[in-house]
Coordinates of C-alpha atoms and ligand atoms in Angstrom, one line a residue:
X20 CA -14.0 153.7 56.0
X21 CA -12.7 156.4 54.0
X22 CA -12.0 160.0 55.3
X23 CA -13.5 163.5 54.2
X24 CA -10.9 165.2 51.6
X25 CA -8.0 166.9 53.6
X26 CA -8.8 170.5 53.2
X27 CA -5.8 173.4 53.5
X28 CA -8.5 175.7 54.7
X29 CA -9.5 173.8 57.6
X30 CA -8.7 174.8 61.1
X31 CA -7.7 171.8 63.0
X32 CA -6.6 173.0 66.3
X33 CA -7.6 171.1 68.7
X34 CA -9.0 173.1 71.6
X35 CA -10.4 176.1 69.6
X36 CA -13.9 177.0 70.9
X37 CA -17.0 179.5 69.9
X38 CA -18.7 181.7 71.8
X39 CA -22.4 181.1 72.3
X40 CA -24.2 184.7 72.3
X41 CA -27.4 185.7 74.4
X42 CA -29.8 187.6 71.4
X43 CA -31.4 189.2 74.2
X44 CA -28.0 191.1 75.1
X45 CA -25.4 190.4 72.6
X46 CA -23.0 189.2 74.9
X47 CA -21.1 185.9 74.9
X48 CA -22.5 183.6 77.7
X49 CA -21.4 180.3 76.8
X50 CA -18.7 178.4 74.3
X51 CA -18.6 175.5 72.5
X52 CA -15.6 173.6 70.8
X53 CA -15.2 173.7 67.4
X54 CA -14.6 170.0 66.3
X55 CA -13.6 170.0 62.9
X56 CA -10.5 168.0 63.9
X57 CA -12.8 164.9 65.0
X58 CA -15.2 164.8 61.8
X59 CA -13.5 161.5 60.4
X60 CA -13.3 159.8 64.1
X61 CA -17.0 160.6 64.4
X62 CA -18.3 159.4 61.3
X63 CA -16.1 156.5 61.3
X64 CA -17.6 155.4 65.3
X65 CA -21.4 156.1 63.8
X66 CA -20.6 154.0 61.1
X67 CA -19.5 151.3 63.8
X68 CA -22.3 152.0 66.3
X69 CA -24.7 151.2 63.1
X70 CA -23.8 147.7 62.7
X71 CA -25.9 147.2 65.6
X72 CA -28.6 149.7 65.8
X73 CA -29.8 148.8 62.6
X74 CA -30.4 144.5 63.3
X75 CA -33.0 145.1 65.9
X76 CA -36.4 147.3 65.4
X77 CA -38.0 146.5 68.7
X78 CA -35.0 147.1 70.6
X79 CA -34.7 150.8 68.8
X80 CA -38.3 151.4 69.2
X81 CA -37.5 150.4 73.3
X82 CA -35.1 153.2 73.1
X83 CA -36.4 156.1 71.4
X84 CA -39.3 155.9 74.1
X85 CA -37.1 155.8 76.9
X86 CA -35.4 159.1 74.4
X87 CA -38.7 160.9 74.6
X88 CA -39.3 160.1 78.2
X89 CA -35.4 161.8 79.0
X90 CA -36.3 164.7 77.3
X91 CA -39.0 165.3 78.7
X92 CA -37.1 164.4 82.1
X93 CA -34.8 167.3 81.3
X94 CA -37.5 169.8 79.8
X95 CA -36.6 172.4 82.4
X96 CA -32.8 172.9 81.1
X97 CA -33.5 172.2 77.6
X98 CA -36.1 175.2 77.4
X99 CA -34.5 177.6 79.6
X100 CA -30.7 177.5 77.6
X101 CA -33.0 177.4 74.2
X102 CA -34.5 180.7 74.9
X103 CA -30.9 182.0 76.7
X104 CA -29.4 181.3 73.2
X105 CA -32.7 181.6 71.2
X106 CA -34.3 184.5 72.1
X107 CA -37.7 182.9 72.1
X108 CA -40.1 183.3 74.8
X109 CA -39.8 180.5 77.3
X110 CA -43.3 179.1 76.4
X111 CA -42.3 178.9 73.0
X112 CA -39.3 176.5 73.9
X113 CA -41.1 174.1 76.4
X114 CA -43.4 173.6 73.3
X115 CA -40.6 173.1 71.1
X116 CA -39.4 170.3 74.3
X117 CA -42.6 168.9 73.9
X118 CA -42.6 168.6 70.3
X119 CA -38.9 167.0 69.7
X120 CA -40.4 163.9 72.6
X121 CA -43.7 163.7 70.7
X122 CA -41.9 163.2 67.3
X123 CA -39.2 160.5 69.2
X124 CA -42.8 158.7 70.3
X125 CA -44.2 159.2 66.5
X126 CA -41.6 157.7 65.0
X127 CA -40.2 155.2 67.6
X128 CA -43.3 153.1 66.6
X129 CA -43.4 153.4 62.9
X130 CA -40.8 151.1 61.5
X131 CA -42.5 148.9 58.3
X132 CA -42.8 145.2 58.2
X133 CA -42.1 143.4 55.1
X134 CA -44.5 144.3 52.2
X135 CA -45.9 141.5 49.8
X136 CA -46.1 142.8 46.2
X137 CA -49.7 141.7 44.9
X138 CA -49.0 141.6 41.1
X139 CA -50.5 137.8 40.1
X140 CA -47.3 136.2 38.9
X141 CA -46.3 132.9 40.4
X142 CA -43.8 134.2 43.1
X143 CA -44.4 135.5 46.3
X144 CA -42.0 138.9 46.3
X145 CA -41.6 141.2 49.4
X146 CA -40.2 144.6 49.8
X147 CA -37.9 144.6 53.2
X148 CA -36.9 148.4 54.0
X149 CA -33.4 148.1 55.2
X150 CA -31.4 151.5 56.7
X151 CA -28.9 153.5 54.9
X152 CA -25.9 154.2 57.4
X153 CA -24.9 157.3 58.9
X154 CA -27.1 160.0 58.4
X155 CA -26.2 163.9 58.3
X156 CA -28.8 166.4 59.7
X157 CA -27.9 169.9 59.5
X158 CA -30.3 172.2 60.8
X159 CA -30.6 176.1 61.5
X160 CA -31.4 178.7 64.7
X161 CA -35.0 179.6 64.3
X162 CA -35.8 176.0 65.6
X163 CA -32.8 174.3 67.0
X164 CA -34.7 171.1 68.6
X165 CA -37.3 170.9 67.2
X166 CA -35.9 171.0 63.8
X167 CA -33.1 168.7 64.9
X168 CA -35.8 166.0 66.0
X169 CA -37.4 166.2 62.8
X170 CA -34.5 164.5 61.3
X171 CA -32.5 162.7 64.3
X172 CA -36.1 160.5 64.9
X173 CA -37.1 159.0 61.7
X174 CA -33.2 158.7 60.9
X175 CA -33.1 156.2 63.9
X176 CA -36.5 154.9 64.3
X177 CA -35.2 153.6 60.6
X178 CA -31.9 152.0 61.9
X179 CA -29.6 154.7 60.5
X180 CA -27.1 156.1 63.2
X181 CA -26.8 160.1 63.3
X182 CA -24.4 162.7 63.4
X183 CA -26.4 166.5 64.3
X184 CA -24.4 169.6 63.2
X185 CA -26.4 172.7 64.9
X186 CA -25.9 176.1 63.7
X187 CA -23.1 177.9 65.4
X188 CA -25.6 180.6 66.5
X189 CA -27.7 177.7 68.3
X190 CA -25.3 174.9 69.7
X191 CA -25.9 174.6 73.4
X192 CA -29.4 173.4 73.7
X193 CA -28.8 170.7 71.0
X194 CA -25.6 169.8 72.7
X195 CA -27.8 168.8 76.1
X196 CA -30.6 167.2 74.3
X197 CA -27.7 164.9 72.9
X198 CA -26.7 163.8 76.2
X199 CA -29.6 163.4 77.5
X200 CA -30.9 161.2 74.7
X201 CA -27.6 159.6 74.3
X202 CA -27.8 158.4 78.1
X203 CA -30.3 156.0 76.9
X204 CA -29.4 154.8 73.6
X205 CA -25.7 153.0 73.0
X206 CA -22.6 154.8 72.2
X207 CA -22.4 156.8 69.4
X208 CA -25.6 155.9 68.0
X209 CA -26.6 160.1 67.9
X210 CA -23.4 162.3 67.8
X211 CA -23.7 165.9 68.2
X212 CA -20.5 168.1 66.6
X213 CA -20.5 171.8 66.4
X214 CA -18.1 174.0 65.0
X215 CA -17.8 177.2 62.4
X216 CA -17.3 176.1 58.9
X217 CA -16.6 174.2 56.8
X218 CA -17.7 171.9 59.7
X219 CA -21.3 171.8 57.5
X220 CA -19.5 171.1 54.4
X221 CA -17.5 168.9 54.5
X222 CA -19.9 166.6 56.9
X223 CA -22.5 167.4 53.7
X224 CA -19.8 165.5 51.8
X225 CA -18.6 163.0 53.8
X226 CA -17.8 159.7 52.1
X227 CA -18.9 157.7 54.9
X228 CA -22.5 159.4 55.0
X229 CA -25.3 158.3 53.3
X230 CA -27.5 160.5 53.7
X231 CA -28.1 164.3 54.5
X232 CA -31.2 165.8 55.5
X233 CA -31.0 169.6 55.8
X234 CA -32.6 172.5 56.7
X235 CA -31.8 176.4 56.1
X236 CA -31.2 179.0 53.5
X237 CA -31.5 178.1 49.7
X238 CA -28.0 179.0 48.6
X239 CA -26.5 176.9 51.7
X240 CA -29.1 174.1 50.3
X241 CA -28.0 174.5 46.8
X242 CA -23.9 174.3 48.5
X243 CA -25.1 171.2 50.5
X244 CA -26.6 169.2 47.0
X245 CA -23.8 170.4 45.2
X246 CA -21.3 168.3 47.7
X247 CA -23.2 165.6 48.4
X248 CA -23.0 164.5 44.5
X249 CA -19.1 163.7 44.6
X250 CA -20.2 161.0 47.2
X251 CA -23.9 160.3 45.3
X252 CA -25.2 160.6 48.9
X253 CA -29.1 160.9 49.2
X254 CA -30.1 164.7 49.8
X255 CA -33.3 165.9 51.8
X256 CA -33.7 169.6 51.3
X257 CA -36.0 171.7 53.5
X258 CA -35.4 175.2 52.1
X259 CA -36.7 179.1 52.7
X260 CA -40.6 180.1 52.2
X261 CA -42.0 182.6 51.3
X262 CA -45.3 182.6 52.4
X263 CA -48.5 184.4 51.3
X264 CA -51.6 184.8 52.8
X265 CA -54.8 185.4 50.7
X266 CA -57.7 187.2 52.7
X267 CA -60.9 187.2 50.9
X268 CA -63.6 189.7 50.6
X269 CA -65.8 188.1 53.2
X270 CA -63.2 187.6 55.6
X271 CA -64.2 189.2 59.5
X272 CA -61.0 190.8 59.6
X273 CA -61.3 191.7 63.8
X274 CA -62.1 187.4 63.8
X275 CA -58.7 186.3 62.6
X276 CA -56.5 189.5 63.2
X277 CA -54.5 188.1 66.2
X278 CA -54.0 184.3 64.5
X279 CA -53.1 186.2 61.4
X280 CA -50.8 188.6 63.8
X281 CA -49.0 185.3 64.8
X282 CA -48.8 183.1 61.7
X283 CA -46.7 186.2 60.8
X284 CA -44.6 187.1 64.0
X285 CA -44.1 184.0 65.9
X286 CA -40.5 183.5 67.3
X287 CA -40.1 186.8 66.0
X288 CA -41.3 186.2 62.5
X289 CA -38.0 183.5 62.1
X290 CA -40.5 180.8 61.1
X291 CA -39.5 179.2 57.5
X292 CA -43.6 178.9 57.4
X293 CA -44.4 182.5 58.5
X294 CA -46.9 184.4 56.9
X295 CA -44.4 186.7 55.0
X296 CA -46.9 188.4 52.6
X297 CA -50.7 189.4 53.1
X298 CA -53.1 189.7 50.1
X299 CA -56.3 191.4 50.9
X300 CA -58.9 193.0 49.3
X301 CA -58.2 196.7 48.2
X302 CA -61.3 198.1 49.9
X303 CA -60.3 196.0 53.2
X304 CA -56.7 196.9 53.0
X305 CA -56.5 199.8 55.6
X306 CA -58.4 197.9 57.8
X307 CA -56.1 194.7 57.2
X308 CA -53.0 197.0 57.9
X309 CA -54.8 198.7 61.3
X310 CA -55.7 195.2 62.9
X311 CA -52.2 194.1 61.7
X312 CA -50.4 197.5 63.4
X313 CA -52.3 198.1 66.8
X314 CA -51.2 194.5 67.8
X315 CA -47.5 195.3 66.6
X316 CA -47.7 198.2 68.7
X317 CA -49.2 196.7 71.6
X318 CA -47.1 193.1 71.7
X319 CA -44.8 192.5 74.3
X320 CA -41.3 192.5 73.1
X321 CA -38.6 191.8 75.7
X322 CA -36.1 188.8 76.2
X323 CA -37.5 185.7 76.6
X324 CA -36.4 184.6 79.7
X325 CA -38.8 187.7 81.1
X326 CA -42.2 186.0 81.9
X327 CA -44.2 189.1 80.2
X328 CA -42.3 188.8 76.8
X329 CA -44.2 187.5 74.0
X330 CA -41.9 188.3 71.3
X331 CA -37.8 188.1 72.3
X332 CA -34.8 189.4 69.4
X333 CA -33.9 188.2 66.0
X334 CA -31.7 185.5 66.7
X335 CA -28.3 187.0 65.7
X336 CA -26.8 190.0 64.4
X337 CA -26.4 188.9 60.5
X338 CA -30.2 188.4 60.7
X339 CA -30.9 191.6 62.2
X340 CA -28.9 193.9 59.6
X341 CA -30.8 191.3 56.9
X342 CA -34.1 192.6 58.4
X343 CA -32.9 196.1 58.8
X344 CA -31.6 195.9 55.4
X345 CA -35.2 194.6 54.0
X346 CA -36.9 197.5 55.5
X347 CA -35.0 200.0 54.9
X348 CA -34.3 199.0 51.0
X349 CA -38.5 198.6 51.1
X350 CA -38.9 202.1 52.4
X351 CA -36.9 203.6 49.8
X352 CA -38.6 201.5 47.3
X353 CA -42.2 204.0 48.3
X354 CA -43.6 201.4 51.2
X355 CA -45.1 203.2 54.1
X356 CA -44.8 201.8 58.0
X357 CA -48.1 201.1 59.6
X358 CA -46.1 200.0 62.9
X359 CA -42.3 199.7 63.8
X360 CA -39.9 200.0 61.4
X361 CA -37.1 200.6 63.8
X362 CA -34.7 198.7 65.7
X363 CA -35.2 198.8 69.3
X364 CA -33.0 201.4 71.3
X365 CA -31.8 198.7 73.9
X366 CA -28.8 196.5 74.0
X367 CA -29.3 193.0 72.1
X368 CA -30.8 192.5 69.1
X369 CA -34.3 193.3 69.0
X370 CA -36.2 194.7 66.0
X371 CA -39.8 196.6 66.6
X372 CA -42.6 194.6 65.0
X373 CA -43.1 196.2 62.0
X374 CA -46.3 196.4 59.4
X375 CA -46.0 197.5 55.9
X376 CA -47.9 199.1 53.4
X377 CA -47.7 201.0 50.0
X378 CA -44.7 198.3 48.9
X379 CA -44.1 197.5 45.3
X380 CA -44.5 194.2 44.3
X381 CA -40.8 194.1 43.4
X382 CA -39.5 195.1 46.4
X383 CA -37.2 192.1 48.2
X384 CA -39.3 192.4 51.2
X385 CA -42.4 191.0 49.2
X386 CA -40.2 188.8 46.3
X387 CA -37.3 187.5 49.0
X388 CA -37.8 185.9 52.5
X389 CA -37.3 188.5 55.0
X390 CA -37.3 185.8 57.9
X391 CA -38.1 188.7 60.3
X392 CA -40.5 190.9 62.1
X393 CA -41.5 192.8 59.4
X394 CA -44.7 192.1 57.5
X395 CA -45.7 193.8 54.2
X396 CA -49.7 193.9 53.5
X397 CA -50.3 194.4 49.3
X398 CA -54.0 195.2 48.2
X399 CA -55.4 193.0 45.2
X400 CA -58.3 194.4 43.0
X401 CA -59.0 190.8 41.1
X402 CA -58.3 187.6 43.1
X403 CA -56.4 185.9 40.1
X404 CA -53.9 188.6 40.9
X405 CA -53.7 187.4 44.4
X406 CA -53.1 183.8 43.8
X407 CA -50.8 184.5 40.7
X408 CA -48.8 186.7 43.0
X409 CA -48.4 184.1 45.8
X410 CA -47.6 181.2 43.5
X411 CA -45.3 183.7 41.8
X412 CA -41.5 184.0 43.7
X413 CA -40.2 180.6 43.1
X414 CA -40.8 179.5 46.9
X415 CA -43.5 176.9 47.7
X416 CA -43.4 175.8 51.3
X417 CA -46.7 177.1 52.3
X418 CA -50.0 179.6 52.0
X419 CA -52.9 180.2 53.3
X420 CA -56.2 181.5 52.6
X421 CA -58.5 183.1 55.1
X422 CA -62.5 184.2 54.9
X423 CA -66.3 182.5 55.7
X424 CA -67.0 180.6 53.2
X425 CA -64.9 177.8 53.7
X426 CA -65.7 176.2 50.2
X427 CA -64.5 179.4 48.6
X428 CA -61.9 179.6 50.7
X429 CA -61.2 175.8 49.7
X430 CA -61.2 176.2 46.2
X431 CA -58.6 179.1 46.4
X432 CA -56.2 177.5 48.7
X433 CA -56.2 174.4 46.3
X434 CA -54.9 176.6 43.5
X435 CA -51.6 177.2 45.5
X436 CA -48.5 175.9 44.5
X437 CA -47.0 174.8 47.5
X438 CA -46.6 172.0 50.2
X439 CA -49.4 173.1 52.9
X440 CA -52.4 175.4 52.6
X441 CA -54.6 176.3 55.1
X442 CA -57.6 177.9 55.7
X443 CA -58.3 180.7 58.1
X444 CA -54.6 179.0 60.1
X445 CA -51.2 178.9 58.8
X446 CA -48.2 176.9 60.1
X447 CA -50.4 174.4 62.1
X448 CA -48.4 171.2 61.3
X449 CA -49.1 167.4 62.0
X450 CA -46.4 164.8 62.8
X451 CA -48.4 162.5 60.4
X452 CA -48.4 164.6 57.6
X453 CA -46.1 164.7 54.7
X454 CA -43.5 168.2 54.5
X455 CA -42.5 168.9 51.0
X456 CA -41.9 172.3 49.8
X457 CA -41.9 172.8 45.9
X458 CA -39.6 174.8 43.7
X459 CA -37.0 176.8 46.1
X460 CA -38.5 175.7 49.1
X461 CA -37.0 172.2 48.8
X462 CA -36.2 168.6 47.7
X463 CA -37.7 165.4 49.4
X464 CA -40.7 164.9 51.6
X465 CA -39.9 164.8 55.3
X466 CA -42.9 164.2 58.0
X467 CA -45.1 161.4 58.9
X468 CA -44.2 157.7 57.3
X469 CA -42.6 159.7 54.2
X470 CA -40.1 161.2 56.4
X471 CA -39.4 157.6 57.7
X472 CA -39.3 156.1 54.2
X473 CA -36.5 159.3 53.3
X474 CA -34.5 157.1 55.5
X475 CA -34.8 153.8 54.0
X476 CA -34.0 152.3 51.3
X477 CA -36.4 149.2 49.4
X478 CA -34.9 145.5 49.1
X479 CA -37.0 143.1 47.5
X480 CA -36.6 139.2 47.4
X481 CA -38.2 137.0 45.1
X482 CA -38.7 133.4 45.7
X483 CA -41.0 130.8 43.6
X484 CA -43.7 129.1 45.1
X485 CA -42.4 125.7 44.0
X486 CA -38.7 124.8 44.2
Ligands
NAD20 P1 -28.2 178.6 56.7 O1 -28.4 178.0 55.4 O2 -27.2 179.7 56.8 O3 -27.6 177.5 57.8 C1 -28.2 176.3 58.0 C2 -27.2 175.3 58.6 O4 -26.3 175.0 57.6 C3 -26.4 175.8 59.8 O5 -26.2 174.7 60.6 C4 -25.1 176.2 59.1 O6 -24.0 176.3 60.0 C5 -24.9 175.2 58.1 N1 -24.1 175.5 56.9 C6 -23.6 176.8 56.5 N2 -22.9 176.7 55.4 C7 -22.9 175.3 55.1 C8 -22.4 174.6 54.0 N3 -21.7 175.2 53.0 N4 -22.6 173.3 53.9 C9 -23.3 172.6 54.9 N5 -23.8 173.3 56.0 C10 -23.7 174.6 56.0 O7 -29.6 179.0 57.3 P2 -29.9 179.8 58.7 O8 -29.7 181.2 58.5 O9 -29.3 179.0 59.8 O10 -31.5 179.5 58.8 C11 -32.5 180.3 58.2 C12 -33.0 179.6 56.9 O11 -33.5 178.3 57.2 C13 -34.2 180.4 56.3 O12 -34.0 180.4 54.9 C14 -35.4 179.5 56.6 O13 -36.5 179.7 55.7 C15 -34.8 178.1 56.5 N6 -35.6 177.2 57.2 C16 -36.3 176.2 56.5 C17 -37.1 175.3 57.2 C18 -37.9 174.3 56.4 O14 -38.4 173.4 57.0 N7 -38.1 174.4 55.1 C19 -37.2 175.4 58.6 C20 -36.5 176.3 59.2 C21 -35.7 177.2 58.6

């Protein structure tokens, strides 16, 4: 198998390691070793390790239960060293536990038979999905397992062996979920490498990959296609959002304030399918931005470890100076602040939840993803406005469209251009359903039997019915 390009810029001492920082104090609490050195070695042993995974279904399907069963085994660890490097309230990471073992027992069961092709002609032909080979997944902080799982269990339930590169803001949780799940499935069948880059980029590029599936920014997405073209590896994209929620004129505001509240702010608003822009009606506006403000006033923002907290830090301190940056640059633009607006006055990184209003359209807080605690509200006099101004940043990941009339509401949320709409929800996703953003927000579909198929690749065979 061939090696990744040798690279000047690399640093290839063996032994160097990364701090791990606590969000909720900003102190290092942990390291991790940066394994840029081993790339090659650990492709290469995936690449052996798939000779076998890949010949037997019901063997894999054997394993990735026993893999959800371990993690959940280990839930205790997992979620409290999530939140310890997170921030996220511990509630928020046993659910993300529970999540990564219910998508190991979605997929594990999912692998296709062979599929006749019905066309009348005289042969009997069959499609056989047959793996690819060592898959790349690349994921962010916001949701390290979670996230992780998303592309670790189709990639395996399809026969593909796996090599997980966590962010280097994220790496410890991950690196425990991989021993525990690779105590039960053979050697090097899911390899977990961290490191600072170009760890990312030059596994995105990796001759002996064959595909990468990736989550995170959109310029780190457009970096990771850009790579994987030398090698004409299959890219999976799952990109930044943007997403707007339209509230309309019959909506009972006090009825959905607090799902609203946390469609926007959950995990601190570091959700790629936040609510990052309300619509509402101009003559409900105020009241949209009071509901919206006394429940940023009144949440309970602490670390996450603390049982009380229901909203920890922004994950690191790039992200925080990006959300301090977004406010403040939306301020000067003429926006107003309902609630927050401020970084807190205590050590770590946390960032009041804050509720905008008075913000010109063109401000980056309303065109850009803010992937923060900060939430502007825009009033709308005509509802083409609203709809033309959610469909209209280039993002499509999701929206959401919230009043009483469900077939109004309906009608509205199908003229969204995105993935996922919902109606009077947002962010509510099933394992079974497909996950495709449009424009920025991505490339691929990932979820459900699509995500599985992402990881396969068609053989047919014809054969006469007479010698
Ligand atoms: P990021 O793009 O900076 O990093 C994502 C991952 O890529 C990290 O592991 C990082 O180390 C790695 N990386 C960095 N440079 C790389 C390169 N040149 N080649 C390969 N890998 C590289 O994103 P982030 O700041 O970690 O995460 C936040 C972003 O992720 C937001 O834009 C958010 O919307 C997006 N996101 C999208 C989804 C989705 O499903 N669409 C889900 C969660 C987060």
């Amino acid at each position: 198998m061939q090696t990744s390009q040798p690279d000047d810029r690399v640093p290839c001492a063996r032994g160097d390691r990364l701090p791990v920082l606590d969000p909720a104090t900003g102190e290092a609490f942990d390291e991790v070793p940066d394994q840029q050195c081993e790339l090659d070695a650990v492709v290469h042993r995936s690449h052996e390790a798939w000779r076998s995974w890949r010949t037997d279904s019901a063997a894999r399907t054997g394993a990735l239960l026993a893999a959800a069963d371990a993690v959940e085994a280990s839930g205790d660890a997992l979620a409290s060293l999530l939140t310890r490097e997170q921030g996220k309230p511990l509630t928020e990471s046993y659910a993300e536990v529970a999540r990564t073992a219910a998508r190991l027992r979605y997929f594990a069961e999912l692998y296709p038979g062979p599929q006749p092709i019905a066309d009348g002609r005289p042969v009997h032909s069959e499609i056989r999905w047959r793996p690819l080979g060592p898959v790349a997944a690349i994921v962010p902080w916001n949701f390290p397992l979670q996230l992780a799982s998303a592309k670790f269990a189709p990639a395996l339930a399809a026969g593909n062996t796996v090599v997980l590169k966590p962010s280097p803001f994220t790496p410890l949780a991950t690196r425990l979920l991989g021993s525990v799940i690779s105590a039960v499935l053979p050697e090097d069948v899911l390899t977990v490498v961290t490191g600072r880059e170009p760890l990312g980029a030059r596994l995105a590029s990796h001759p002996g990959i064959r595909h990468v599936t990736f989550t995170g920014s959109v310029p780190t997405g457009r970096a990771v296609a850009k790579g994987a073209a030398d090698t004409l590896t299959r890219v999976t994209l799952e990109l930044g959002g943007n997403d707007a929620a339209i509230l309309l004129e019959d909506v009972d505001v006090e009825r959905i304030a607090d799902r609203l509240f946390w469609a926007a702010f959950r995990n601190c608003g570091q959700v790629c399918m936040a609510v990052k822009r309300v619509y509402a009606p101009a003559r409900l506006c105020s009241r949209v931005v009071e509901a919206l403000a006394h429940r940023a006033r009144t949440v309970v923002v602490g670390p996450g470890l603390d049982p009380g907290s229901e909203m920890g830090p922004v994950n690191n301190a790039p992200q925080l100076a990006r959300v301090e940056r977004c406010t403040a640059r939306a301020l000067a633009d003429g926006a107003r602040v309902a609630a927050g607006g401020r970084r807190l006055d205590r050590p770590g990184y946390f960032f009041a939840p804050t509720v905008l209003t008075d913000v010109p359209s063109h401000s980056p807080v309303v065109t850009d993803e803010q992937f923060g605690p900060v939430l502007p509200v825009l009033p709308y006099a005509r509802l083409d406005e609203a709809v033309e101004a959610a469909n209209g940043t280039g993002f499509g990941l999701g929206g959401s469209v919230w009043g009483t009339d469900l077939d109004e509401a309906e009608a509205v949320a199908d003229r969204l251009e995105c993935g996922t709409a919902w109606i009077n929800h947002h962010a509510e996703l099933s394992l079974a359903q497909p996950f495709a953003g449009t424009g920025r927000s991505g490339l691929g579909v990932a979820g459900g039997p699509w995500g599985l198929y992402g990881n396969l690749r068609p053989f047919v065979v014809h054969r006469p019915k007479e010698p």
